[in-house]
Structures are given as structure tokens and as C-alpha cells.
Coordinates of C-alpha atoms in Angstrom, one line a residue:
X186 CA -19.9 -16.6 28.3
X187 CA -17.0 -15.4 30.8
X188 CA -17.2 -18.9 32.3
X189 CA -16.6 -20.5 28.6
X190 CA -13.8 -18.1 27.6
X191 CA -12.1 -18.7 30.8
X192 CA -12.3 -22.4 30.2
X193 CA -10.9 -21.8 26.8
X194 CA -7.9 -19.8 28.1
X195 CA -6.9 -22.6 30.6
X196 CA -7.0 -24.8 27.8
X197 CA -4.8 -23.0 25.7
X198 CA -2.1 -22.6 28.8
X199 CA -2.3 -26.2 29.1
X200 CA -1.6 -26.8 25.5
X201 CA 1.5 -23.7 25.4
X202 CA 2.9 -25.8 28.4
X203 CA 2.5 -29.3 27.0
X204 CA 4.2 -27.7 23.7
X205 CA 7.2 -26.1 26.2
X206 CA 8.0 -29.2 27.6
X207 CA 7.8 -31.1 24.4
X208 CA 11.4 -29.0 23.6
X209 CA 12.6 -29.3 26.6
X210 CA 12.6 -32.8 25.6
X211 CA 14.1 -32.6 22.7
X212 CA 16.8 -30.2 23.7
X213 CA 17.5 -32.6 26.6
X214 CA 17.8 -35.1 24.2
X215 CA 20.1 -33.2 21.9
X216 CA 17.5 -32.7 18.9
X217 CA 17.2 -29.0 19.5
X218 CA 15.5 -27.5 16.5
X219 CA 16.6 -24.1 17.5
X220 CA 19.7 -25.2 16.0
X221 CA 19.6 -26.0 13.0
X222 CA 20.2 -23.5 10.5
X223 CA 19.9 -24.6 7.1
X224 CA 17.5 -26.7 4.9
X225 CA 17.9 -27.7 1.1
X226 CA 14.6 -26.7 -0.8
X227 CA 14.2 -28.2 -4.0
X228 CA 10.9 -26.9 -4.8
X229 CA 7.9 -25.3 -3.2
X230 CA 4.1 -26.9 -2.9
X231 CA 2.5 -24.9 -6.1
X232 CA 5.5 -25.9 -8.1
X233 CA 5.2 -29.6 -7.4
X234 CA 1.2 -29.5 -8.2
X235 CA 2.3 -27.4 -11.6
X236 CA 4.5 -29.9 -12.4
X237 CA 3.1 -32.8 -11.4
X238 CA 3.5 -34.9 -14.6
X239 CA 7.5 -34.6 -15.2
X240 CA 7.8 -35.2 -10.8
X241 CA 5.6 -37.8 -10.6
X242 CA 8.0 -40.8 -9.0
X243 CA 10.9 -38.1 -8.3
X244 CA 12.0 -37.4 -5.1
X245 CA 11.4 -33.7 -3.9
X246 CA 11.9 -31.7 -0.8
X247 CA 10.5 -28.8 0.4
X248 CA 9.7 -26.5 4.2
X249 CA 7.0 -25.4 5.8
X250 CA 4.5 -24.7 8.4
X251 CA 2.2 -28.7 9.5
X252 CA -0.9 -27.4 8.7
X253 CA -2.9 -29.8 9.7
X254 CA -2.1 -33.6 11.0
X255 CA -4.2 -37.0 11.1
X256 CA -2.4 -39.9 12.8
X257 CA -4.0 -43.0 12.2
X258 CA -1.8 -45.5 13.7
X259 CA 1.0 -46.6 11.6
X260 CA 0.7 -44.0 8.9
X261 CA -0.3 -40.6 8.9
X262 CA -1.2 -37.7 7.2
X263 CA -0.6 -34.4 7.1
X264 CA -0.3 -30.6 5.3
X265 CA 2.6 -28.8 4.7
X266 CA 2.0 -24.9 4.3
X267 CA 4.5 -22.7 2.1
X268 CA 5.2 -19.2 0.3
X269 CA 2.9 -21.2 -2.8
X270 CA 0.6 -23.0 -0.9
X271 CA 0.2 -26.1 0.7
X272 CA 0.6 -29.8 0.1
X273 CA -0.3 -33.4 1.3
X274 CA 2.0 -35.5 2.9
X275 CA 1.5 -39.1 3.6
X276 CA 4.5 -40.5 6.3
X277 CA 4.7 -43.9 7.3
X278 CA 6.3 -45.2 9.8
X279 CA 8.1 -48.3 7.9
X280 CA 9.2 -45.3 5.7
X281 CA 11.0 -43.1 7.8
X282 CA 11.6 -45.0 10.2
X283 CA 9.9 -46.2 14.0
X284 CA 12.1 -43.3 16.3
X285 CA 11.8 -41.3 13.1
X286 CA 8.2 -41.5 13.4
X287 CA 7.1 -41.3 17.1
X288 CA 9.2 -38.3 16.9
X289 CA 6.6 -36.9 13.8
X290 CA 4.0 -38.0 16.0
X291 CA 4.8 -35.8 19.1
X292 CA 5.3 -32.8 16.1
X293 CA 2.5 -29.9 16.4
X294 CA 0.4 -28.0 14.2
X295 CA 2.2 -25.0 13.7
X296 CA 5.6 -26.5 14.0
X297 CA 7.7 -25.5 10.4
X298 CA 9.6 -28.9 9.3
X299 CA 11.6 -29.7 6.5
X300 CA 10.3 -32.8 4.1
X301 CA 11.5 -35.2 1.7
X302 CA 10.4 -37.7 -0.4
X303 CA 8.4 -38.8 -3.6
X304 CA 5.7 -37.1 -5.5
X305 CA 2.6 -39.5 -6.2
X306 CA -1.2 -38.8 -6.5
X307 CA -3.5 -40.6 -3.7
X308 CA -6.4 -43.1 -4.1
X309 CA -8.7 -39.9 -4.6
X310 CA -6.6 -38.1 -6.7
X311 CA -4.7 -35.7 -4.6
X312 CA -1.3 -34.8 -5.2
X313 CA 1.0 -35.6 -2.3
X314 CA 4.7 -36.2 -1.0
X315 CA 5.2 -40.1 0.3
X316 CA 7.8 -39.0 3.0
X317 CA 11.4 -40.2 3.4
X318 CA 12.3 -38.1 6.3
X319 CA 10.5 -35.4 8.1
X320 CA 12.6 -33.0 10.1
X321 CA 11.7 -30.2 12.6
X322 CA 13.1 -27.1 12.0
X323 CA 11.2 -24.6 14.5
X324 CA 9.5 -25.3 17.2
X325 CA 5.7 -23.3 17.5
X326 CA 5.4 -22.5 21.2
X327 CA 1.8 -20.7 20.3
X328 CA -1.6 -22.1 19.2
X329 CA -2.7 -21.1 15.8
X330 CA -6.4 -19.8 15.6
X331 CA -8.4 -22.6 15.1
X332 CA -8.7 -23.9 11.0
X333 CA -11.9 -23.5 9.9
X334 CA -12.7 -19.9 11.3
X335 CA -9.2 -18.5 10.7
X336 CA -8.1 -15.3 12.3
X337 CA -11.5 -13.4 12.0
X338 CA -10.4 -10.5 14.3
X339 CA -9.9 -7.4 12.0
X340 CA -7.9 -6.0 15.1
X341 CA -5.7 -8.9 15.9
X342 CA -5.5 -9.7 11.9
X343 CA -3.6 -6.1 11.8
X344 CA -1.7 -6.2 15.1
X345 CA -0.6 -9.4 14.1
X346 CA 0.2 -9.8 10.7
X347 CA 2.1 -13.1 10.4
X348 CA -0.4 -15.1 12.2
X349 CA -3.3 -13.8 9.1
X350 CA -0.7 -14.4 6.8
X351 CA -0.4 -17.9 8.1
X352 CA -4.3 -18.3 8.4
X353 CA -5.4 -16.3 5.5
X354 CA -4.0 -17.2 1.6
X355 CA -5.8 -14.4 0.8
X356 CA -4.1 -12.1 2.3
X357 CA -0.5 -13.1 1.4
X358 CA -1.9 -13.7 -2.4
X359 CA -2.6 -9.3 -1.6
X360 CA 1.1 -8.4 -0.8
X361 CA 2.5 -11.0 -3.5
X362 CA 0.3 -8.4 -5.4
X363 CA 1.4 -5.5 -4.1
X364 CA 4.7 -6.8 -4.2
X365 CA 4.6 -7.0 -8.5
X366 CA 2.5 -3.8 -8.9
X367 CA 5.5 -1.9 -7.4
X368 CA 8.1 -4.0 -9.8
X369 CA 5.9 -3.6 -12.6
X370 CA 5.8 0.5 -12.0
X371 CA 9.6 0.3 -11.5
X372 CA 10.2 -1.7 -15.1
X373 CA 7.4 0.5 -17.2
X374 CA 9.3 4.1 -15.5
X375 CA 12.8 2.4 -16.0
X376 CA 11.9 1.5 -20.0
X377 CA 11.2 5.0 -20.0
X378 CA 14.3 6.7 -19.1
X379 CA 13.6 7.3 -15.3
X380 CA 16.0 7.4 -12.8
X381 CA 15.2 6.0 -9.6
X382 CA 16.4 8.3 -6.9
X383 CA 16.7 8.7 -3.0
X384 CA 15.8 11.9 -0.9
X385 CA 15.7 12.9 2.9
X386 CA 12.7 12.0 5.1
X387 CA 14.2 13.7 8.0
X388 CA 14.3 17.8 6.8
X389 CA 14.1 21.3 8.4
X390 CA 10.9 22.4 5.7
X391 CA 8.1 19.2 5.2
X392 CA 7.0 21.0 1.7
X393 CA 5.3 20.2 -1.2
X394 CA 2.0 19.0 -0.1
X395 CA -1.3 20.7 2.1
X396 CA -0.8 18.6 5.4
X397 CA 0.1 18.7 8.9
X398 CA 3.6 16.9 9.2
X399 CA 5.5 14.9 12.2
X400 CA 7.8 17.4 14.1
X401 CA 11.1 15.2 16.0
X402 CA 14.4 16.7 17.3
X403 CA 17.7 15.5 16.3
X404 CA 19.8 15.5 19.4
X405 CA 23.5 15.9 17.4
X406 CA 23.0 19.3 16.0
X407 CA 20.1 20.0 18.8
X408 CA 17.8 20.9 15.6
X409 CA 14.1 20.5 15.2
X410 CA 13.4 18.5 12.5
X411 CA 10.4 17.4 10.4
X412 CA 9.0 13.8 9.0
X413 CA 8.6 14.6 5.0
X414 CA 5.2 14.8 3.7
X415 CA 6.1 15.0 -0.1
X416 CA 8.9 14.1 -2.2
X417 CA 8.7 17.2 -4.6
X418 CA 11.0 20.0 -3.7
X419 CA 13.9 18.1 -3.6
X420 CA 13.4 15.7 -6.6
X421 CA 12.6 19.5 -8.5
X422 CA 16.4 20.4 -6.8
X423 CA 17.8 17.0 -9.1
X424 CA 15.9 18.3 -12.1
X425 CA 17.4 21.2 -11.7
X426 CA 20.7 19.8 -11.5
X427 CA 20.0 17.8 -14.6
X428 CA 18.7 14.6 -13.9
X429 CA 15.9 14.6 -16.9
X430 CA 13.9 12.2 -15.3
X431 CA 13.6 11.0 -12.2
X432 CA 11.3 8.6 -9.8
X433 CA 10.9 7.7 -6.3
X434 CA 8.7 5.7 -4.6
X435 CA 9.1 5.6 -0.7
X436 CA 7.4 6.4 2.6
X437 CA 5.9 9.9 3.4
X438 CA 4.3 11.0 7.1
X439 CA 1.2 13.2 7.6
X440 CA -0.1 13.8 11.1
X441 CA -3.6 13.3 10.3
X442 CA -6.4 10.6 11.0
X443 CA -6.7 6.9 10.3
X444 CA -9.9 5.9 8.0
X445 CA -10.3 3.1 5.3
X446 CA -8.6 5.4 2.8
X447 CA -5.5 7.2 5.3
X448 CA -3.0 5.3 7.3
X449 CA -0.1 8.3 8.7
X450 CA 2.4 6.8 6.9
X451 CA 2.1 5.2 3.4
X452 CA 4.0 4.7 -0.1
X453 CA 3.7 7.4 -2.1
X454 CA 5.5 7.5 -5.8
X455 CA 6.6 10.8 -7.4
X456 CA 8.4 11.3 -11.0
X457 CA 9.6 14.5 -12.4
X458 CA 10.0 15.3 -16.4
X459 CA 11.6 17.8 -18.2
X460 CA 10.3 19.2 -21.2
X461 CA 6.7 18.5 -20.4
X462 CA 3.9 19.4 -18.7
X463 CA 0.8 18.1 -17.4
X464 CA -0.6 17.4 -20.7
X465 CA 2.3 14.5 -20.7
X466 CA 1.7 13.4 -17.3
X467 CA -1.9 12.5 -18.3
X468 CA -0.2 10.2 -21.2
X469 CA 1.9 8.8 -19.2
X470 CA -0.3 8.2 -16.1
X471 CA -2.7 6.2 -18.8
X472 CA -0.2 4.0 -20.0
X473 CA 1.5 3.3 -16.6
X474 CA -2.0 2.2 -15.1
X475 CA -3.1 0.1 -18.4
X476 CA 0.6 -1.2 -18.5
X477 CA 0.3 -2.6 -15.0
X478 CA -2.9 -3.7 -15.0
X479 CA -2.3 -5.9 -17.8
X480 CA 1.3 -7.3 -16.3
X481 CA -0.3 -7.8 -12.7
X482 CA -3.5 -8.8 -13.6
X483 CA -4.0 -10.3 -16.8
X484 CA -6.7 -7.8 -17.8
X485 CA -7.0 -4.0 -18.1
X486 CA -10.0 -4.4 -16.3
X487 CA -10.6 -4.4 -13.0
X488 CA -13.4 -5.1 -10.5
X489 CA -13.6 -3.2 -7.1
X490 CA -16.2 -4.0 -4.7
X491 CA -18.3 -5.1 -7.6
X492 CA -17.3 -2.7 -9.7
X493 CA -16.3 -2.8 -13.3
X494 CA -13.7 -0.2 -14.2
X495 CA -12.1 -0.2 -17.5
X496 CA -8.6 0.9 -18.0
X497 CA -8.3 0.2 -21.5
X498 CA -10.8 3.0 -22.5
X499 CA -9.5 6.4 -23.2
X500 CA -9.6 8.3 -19.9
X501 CA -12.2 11.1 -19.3
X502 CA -11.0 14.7 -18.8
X503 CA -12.9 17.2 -17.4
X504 CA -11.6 20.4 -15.5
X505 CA -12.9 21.3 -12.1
X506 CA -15.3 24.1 -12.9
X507 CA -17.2 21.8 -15.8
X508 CA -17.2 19.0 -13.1
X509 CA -19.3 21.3 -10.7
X510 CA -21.4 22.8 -13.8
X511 CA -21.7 19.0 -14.3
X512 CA -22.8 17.9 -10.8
X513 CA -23.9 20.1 -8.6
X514 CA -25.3 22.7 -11.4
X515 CA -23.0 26.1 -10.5
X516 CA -21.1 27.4 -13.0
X517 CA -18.4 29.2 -11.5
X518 CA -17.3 31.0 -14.5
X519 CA -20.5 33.4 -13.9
X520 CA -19.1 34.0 -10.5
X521 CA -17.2 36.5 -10.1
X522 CA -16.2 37.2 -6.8
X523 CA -15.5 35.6 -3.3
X524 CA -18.7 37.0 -1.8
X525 CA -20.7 35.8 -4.5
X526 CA -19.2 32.1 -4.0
X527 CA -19.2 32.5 -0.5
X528 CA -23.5 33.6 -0.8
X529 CA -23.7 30.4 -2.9
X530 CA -22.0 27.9 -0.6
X531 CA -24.1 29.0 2.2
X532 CA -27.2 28.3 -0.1
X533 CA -25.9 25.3 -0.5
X534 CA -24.9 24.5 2.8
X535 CA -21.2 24.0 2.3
X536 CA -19.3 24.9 5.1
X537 CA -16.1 27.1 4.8
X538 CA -13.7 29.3 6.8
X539 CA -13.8 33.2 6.8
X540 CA -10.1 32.7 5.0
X541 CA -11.3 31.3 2.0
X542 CA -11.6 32.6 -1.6
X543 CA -13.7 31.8 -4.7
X544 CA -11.1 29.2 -5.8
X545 CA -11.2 27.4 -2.1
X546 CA -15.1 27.3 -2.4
X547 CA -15.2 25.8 -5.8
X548 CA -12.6 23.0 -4.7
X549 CA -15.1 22.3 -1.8
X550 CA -17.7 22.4 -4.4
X551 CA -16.1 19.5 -6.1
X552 CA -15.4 17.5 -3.1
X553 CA -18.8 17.7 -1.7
X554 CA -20.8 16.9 -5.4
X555 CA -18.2 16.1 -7.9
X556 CA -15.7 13.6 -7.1
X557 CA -18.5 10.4 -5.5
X558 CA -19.5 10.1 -9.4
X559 CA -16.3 9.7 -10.8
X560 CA -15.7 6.4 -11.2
X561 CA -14.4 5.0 -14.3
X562 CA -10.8 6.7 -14.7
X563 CA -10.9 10.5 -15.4
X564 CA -8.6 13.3 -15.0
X565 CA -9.9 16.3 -13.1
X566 CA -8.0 19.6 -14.7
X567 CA -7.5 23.1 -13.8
X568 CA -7.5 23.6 -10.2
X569 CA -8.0 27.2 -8.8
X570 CA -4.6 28.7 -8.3
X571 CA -5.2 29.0 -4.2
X572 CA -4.9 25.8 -3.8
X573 CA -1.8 24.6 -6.2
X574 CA 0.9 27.1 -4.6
X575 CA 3.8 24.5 -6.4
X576 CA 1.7 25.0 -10.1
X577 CA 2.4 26.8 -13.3
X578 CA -0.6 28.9 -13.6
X579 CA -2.8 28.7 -17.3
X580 CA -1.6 31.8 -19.3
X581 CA -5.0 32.3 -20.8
X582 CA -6.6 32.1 -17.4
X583 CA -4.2 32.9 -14.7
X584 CA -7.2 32.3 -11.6
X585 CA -6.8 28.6 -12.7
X586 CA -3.4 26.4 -13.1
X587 CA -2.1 23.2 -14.8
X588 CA -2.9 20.7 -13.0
X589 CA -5.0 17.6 -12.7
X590 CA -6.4 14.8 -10.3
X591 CA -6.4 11.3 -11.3
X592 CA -9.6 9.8 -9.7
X593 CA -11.2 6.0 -9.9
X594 CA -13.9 4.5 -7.7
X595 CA -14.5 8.9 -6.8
X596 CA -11.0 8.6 -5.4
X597 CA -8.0 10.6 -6.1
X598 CA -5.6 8.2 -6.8
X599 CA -2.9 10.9 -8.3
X600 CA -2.2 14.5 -8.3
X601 CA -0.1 16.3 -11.2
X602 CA 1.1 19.7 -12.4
X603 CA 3.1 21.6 -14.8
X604 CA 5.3 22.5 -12.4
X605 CA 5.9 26.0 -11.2
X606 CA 9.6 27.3 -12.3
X607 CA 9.3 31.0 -11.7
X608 CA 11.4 31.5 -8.6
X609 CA 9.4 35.0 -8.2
X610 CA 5.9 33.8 -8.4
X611 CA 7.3 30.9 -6.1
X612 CA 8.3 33.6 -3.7
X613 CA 4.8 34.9 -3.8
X614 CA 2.9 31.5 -3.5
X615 CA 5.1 30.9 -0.5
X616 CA 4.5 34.2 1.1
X617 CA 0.5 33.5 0.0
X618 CA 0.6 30.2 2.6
X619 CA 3.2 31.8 5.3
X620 CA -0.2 34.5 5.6
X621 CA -2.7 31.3 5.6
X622 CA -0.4 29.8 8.3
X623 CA -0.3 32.5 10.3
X624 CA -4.2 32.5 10.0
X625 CA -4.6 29.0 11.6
X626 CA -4.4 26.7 8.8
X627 CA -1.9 23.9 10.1
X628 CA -1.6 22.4 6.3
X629 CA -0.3 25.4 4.6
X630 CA 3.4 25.5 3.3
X631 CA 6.7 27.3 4.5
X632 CA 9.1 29.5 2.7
X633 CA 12.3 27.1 1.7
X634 CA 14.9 29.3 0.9
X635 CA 17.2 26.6 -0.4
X636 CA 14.3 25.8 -2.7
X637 CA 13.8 29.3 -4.1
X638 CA 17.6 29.2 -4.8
X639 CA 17.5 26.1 -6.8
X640 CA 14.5 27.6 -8.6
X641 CA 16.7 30.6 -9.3
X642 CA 19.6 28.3 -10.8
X643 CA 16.7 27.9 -13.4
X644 CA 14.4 24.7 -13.6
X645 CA 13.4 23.7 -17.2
X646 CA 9.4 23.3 -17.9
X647 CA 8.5 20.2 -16.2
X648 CA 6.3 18.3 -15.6
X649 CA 5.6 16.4 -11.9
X650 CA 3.2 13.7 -10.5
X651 CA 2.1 11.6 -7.5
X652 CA 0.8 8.6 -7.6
X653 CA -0.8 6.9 -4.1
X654 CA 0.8 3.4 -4.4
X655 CA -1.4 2.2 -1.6
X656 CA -4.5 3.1 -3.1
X657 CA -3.6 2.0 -6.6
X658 CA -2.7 -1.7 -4.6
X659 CA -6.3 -1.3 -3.1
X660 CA -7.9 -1.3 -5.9
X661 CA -5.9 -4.1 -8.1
X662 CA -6.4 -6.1 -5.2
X663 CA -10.1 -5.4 -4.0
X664 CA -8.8 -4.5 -0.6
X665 CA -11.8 -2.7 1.7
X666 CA -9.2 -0.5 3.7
X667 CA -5.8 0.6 3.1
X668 CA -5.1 -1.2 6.4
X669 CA -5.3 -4.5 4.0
X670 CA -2.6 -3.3 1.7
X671 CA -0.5 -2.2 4.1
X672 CA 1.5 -4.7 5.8
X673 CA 2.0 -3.4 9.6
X674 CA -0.7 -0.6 9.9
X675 CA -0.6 2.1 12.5
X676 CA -2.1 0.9 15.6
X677 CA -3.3 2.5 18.9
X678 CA -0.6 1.0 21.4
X679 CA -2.3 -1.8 23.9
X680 CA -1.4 -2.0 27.1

């Protein structure tokens, strides 16, 4: 086997050497294609296939990547790869003429040329491009992987991207996807009255969120500084300065691990509205899912991994204590105190830190029985107050607070609150994870003091929601991993 793939590498060194000195050629020759730097594209391969009927007999040009070639003497054949697709080309020599064509001749698979020339359908029916003139644009000094077996290496599809996007239609068809579910979230929130907004990633307090964030220093004002972990407390500062309704969808850091589901930076989306409260964040998470579904994908439902989920029902609520009556059978209303949670999750067998109260147990309740069975779209309610520090608490029940997880395929795919604007009970909450911090726990929040001000300025009731664009594209694309949606993945370095 070590004898075969060393046979295989000198192969491949013979061919990158044979395709060096191919451009050595022509730069010695004057026909570098390094420099040209234009190309007039009339239309692209799906457009031409679309169209065929009004192009048929009109003369077309187009770019791309030679696909594939078949040189039979003095005609030949080959396929020109774009951002739509491919297409057939037939080029003759008595066509493009005899230099014209030993040149198209010594052209590799891989090589990106520019092509002209008439739209007609073959013998067999295929839709092709009878070539005028075929001109090299870039030169492909690599091998691509071989065509039948693609690039198959989930490693190497990852590390690099553009050779599976060459190889792989589906996975270019994903980001053209991921692509319009982000422009279809920006035209539903925009139609809406949001506000599409900006805020730091680099900042002295990584708040609003339970996670371990990305510590830098910023040499100028030699100041330790933090990768962002949320978007909240400073699109709550632009509600309080006003700005009704606002959005932002951008790139947050958590220094935690890599699985199918967690990549350390991804795209997370966050809108804060005035005047309502997580009862509206539940309407309006509905219609933006239906509303995208349907724009994107034709359908409000959707199949992931075989499964049917239907957006265009109405979505199941359920708060967090009926979910663990539901599934694991402990009603947490009857229990009254930490001990007797803490007696009951070691019945059970759920593990927990000394730290922990009642309301942390029941949340690892939930994860550990609830949130595998919720799979059709359903919004989780109520959460225990010591684990929403940022969240208005119920006034009928203050152990519990207004807010809800949004969960498909038993994964959170959104988190939402009425959001907390008593700058005292803030101060509290703070102090609450500044005593959990000091206890170990990496994830808790810090006091921001600029935060508390704003709060003190007076926020109006508001409601506040995140959405996990990555997981959202996972699941309107049937992607396995995160790693799939996301263009350039995190990586362990290679040597």
C-alpha cells in the first residue's frame, strides 16, 4: 500500500511539472494567462440550459473551470464548470482555428478559460456551446482529485474548501443556501421595522451569555481585552438610546469544544424590541422561520436526516418544569428545596456541582430527558431564574423568568427573554454570577458598570432574542455538522 501511494505521488509531481513547464511556454511565448485581466460574460451554464429555446443559434460566452476534456483528433469535447453549473463544449479545429486549437489541446483539466460561441443541442440531445474561440484565463498548476470519487476526505474537504467546492455541487448548492437564508432573515426583520446595527467584538466585559470567552491584549492602550460572546448588552445600550428595533447578525467567539453542533466562532443573529416581551418574540420567531422556509425553500416543510418537520403548524409551547413532568416524570413544583432536588438527581443519577440550586438541577433535568424528544418546533418557557441572570422574572412566580428556548430536531436553535430592565435586580444578578465565578465556574458573567448605567438611564420593556444562524442553515440544508455550513471551519493547525 506504501509502495502504491508512493507511485501515485511521483505521478502527480510528474504531472505539476509537466503543467509548470506548459507556462513557462506560454509565458515565453508571450501568451501569459496570468495577465489577462478581464473577460466579457454573457451568460452562465444554467442560464443557457434555462433558456435554451430563445439561444438556440445565438452566440454566447461564458468562464470557467475545463472540467473534463476528450480530444478526438480534429474535434474535441469538453466541460466547462461555473457558479450555475456546467456545460458541454464541442471545439473544432477548422472552427477556431489550427494554432488556436493545438493550443486548447495542450489546455488542462482544471485550467479556468473563457469561451465563445453558439448554443445548439448534440446528436443525443445535450445542450452544448459549438466554440468560436477558447481562451485561457488561469493557469491550474495542481491536480484536481480525480472525477468520479471527488474530494471524499472530510478533513481535506474542510481544510480546503475551494477544491470541495470545485468537486462537490453539493456543497456550493449549501452556501448558495446559506447565502439566501441570511437575505431572506434580513428582508422579513427589515419589512418589520428593524434596524440593522453594528457593535464591538473586541470589549473589556464578554457579557450576555454563560460561556468561556477569548482573552487578547491590545498593544495601543496596553489593555486586556476580550473576543465577544453575545451581542446583547450593547444592542440593550441602542434600545435604550432609542433605537425601537434593532438587529444584528455577525460573528461571536466562545472558547469551548468543536462537535457536529459547536464550531468556536459562528453567526449568531440577535434583535431587540421595545414594547414587548417574550410572548412577541414567540410570534415573531414563528413567522420569521415559516417566512424563510417558504422563500428559501419552496415549502414550510422541511426534511432533516429523514426527518419531517413542519413549520407551518402552530408551534408547541411547553414550560421547563411541565417538560420534565412530561419526560422524565418529576414534577418540580412538589419540590421544594435544593436538597430535595439535589436527593432526586442523585436517584436519578444526574450529575451536579455542590454550587448548584433547585433551578440548576431542573435545567439539567431537561437536558438530560427533555430536550432529545423535541422535535417538531416547540418553545420551551419559564426557565429557573439561576440560570437567566439577563431575564425579567414571572411576577406571579418570581423562582421562574420570561423566557423561552426555541428547539427543532431536540436542538436549541434560539434563546429569548423579556428582558431584564431593573438596573437594581441587574445589580443583584450580576453580583449572583461574580459569587459563581469566584466559585470556579468559568461561564458565569461579570459586573459591567457601563451597562448598569444604561440600565439606570431607563430601558423600556423589551423584548430580546437569539437565533443560531448556523444551525438554522443546518437544518434548511440537511447539513450533518456545522462544519458543512460553515465555510472555513476551525481547524487543528498541521504542520
Amino acid at each position: 500500500m506504501a509502495e502504491q501511494k508512493n507511485v501515485q505521488e511521483q505521478d502527480i509531481n510528474q504531472l505539476r511539472k509537466v503543467r509548470r513547464e506548459k507556462l513557462a511556454d506560454l509565458q515565453a511565448n508571450g501568451k501569459d494567462p496570468f495577465q489577462i485581466m478581464t473577460y466579457d460574460v454573457s451568460h452562465h451554464s444554467a442560464d443557457i440550459k434555462e433558456n435554451f429555446e430563445q439561444l438556440e443559434g445565438q452566440n454566447v460566452s461564458l468562464a470557467g473551470r475545463i472540467m473534463s476534456k476528450r480530444i478526438m483528433g480534429k474535434a474535441s469535447f469538453c466541460n466547462i464548470q461555473d457558479l450555475k453549473g456546467n456545460i458541454q463544449s464541442y471545439v473544432a479545429r477548422d472552427c477556431i482555428g489550427e494554432e488556436e486549437y493545438k493550443e486548447f489541446k495542450k489546455m488542462d483539466v482544471g485550467d479556468i478559460v473563457g469561451l465563445k460561441g453558439e448554443v445548439f443541442k448534440t446528436k443525443t440531445g445535450e445542450i452544448s456551446i459549438h466554440a468560436s474561440a477558447v481562451t485561457l484565463l488561469s493557469k491550474s498548476l495542481q491536480i484536481l482529485p480525480e472525477k468520479y470519487h471527488g474530494l471524499t476526505n472530510t478533513d481535506l474537504r474542510y481544510r480546503q474548501r475551494y477544491v470541495d467546492l470545485i468537486m462537490n455541487p453539493e456543497v456550493k448548492d449549501t452556501f448558495i443556501k446559506r447565502s439566501k437564508i441570511i437575505s431572506a432573515i434580513r428582508r422579513y426583520l427589515d419589512n418589520e421595522g428593524f434596524m440593522e446595527v453594528e457593535t464591538p467584538i473586541l470589549v473589556a466585559n464578554a457579557g450576555g451569555a454563560a460561556a468561556r470567552p477569548f482573552e487578547t491584549h491590545f498593544n495601543a492602550l496596553d489593555e486586556d481585552f476580550k473576543l465577544r460572546i453575545s451581542l446583547e448588552l450593547y444592542l440593550k445600550r441602542l434600545i435604550v438610546g432609542g433605537l425601537e428595533r434593532v438587529y444584528e447578525i455577525g460573528r461571536v467567539f466562545r472558547n469551548e469544544g468543536l462537535d457536529t453542533r459547536h464550531n468556536p466562532e459562528f453567526t449568531l443573529m440577535e434583535l431587540y424590541q421595545a414594547y414587548t416581551d417574550y410572548n412577541g418574540m414567540m410570534d415573531l420567531t414563528e413567522n420569521l422561520y415559516r417566512h424563510v422556509a417558504q422563500e428559501v425553500l419552496g415549502t414550510t416543510k422541511i426534511v432533516y436526516n429523514g426527518v419531517e418537520m413542519d413549520l407551518g403548524k402552530p408551534f408547541e409551547r411547553i414550560t421547563m418544569v411541565d417538560a420534565v413532568k412530561k419526560y422524565a416524570d418529576v414534577d418540580f413544583d412538589e419540590i421544594k428545596t435544593t436538597e430535595e432536588a439535589k436527593a432526586i438527581a442523585r436517584e436519578r443519577g444526574i450529575e451536579f456541582e455542590e454550587r448548584h440550586k433547585k433551578g440548576d438541577i431542573l435545567a439539567l433535568f431537561f437536558e438530560e430527558y427533555a430536550e432529545e424528544h423535541l422535535i417538531q418546533p416547540t418553545f420551551v418557557m419559564d426557565h429557573p431564574i439561576e440560570i437567566s441572570p439577563l431575564t425579567k422574572k414571572k411576577p406571579e412566580n418570581p423562582e421562574y423568568t420570561e423566557r423561552f428556548e426555541f428547539f427543532m430536531n431536540g436542538w436549541e436553535m434560539a434563546n429569548a427573554y423579556s428582558e431584564l430592565n431593573d438596573p437594581l435586580d441587574q445589580r443583584e444578578r450580576f453580583k449572583a454570577q461574580e459569587e459563581l465565578l469566584a466559585q470556579g465556574d468559568e461561564e458565569a458573567n461579570t459586573t459591567d458598570e457601563d451597562f448598569l448605567n444604561a440600565l439606570e438611564i431607563g430601558m423600556p420593556p423589551t423584548g430580546g432574542i437569539g437565533f443560531g444562524i448556523d444551525r438554522m442553515c443546518m437544518l434548511l440544508t440537511d447539513a450533518a455538522a456545522i462544519r458543512d455550513v460553515l465555510l472555513f471551519p476551525t481547524m487543528r493547525t498541521v504542520d
